[in-house]
């Protein structure tokens, strides 16, 4: 019994971090209507500034702490003014994408400035051992829990008794009412952003000696924190704080239990990290439709969908360009072309799910990875292309399981579920030595009718035969998505994207449309993941982590998430793709590529939500007499969409 209590207390360290980020999420959402996925990244930025000033520059702790607060407060104000205030009336997709872009940007900036290695930092709180009830533990765990509770009380009092806090709560219900009362929603939002950034930064400074300082790990503390914030229905900082402390203790207890002989071998890794997914899925499935929404003055429309025209000449011309790109390049450049084509296939999966039906997914890399790892298990037992299709089928099944909450939720809430699912799959499957050995499983080269289509042969690292195989799959995927978009089912998806209730009222099976869209999207992602497996020969968990999912969404949105052309552009500029290779070889931008992509993603979400393909298409259409048909897919056009769907 004493051992159980010990692990419960030890878990309060991570629990305090979860609680702080969860309270910041509640504060930000209650004050501005934004679920800030970048909350953990902002906190770690301030914590790194604090530790750098304290350890490297040897400044006094209070001065270093003040510098950390100033750094994160300035960052919060910049984000509010330049990013999220312009997106106040934007659709959920734009705000989620902007938040993802901010996360990528901050994480890249932290890595460039402070490095990737986990830092062991000196203690800030008293950490002498305490003996209680027959167990001994560091007293800083109790200090951290106490700090989290005090902050929760302070935030509750701020929202309940201060004039600004009451005005912020009023503005969350009705911005027009707040304006009539003499308050500026913009100024209230600025105060909220600063407050919500300082709170988790303060706790990050204190808890870093306990859990370490790691840019990537802290960035994704937002997942368990989201579970805790949702437990409080994004309204109660007290419940969010209690849930955070409890979650940290539960995860520590699961870690302890997993060391027992009776615990299943396959569940020794990743189960604790999967708890937030269970919490999020249960809360959103049960209460998603009753979670509070912000009373904005208006909501802008989603980016328009341009229905593709499958012209044989255009398909032949683009295919010829692809063939020439494969045949006329070699080495790193050819591998970049191949990587771009694979990334374009995965981007097409986002076009189907996000572009056509409006369901936001942050787990595409997990679906792709599940197919890749499945291929490593079955590749030697099944011939190509059956092995590829079966591996993609595994991703499809997994996508359908993750899509179940989508039957009741959408938008930001679905993004939260898929983000948590991506973390759970990464930890429970990809990092699990029983399911995915660290040495990896070799993936045999694809062979068709006795022809070797493998990517390598001798000193050749990127064979043209494999490049043409990937090109063939990409062309088929593009045609398939084009046929889908033009079909009656595609129009039903567009109707669901526009207004689920209106679509259901005229006979569209909304649940079936969502499930089939998830299935098609997961299948495409699985095909891309299997091709990545063939191109690598051996897979690593890092190839399909959550950061990769965020990067995929980033480049798909940059290219244009509602069109096939946007997916092709996304593949061109994806990390390790041909655009990356050319820029790195020409301007040596490799180290700064992720930072630049994050900034571009934020700018695209704010200024050009339709993506780069819209700009290019507009330039190409100048001087032409006719334009391709555009479906705005909002309420005025819904009747026309439904006419074609039924």
Tab-separated table of C-alpha atoms in Angstrom, residues 25 31 68 117 133-134 172 182 218 249 257 302 313 320 327 371 383 390 394 404 409 436 557 561 579 585:
chain	number	residue	atom	x	y	z
A	25	UNK	CA	-6.411	26.322	-21.743
A	31	UNK	CA	-11.748	34.574	-22.586
A	68	UNK	CA	10.952	34.437	-18.522
A	117	UNK	CA	18.725	17.610	-25.778
A	133	UNK	CA	3.430	7.088	6.523
A	134	UNK	CA	6.484	4.905	6.161
A	172	UNK	CA	-17.417	35.149	-23.832
A	182	UNK	CA	-17.908	49.876	-22.588
A	218	UNK	CA	6.535	19.978	-23.136
A	249	UNK	CA	-0.913	10.398	-10.101
A	257	UNK	CA	1.607	-1.478	-11.872
A	302	UNK	CA	-14.772	27.854	-44.722
A	313	UNK	CA	-4.825	16.260	-71.305
A	320	UNK	CA	4.678	13.418	-67.996
A	327	UNK	CA	13.978	9.910	-64.783
A	371	UNK	CA	0.194	0.842	-42.260
A	383	UNK	CA	3.124	-10.519	-52.378
A	390	UNK	CA	-3.695	-5.055	-46.565
A	394	UNK	CA	-5.100	-1.797	-41.214
A	404	UNK	CA	-16.341	7.115	-33.731
A	409	UNK	CA	-18.485	16.158	-32.521
A	436	UNK	CA	7.404	-2.636	-32.754
A	557	UNK	CA	-3.108	23.725	-45.623
A	561	UNK	CA	-6.462	21.740	-48.348
A	579	UNK	CA	11.421	21.672	-52.540
A	585	UNK	CA	21.265	22.608	-51.328
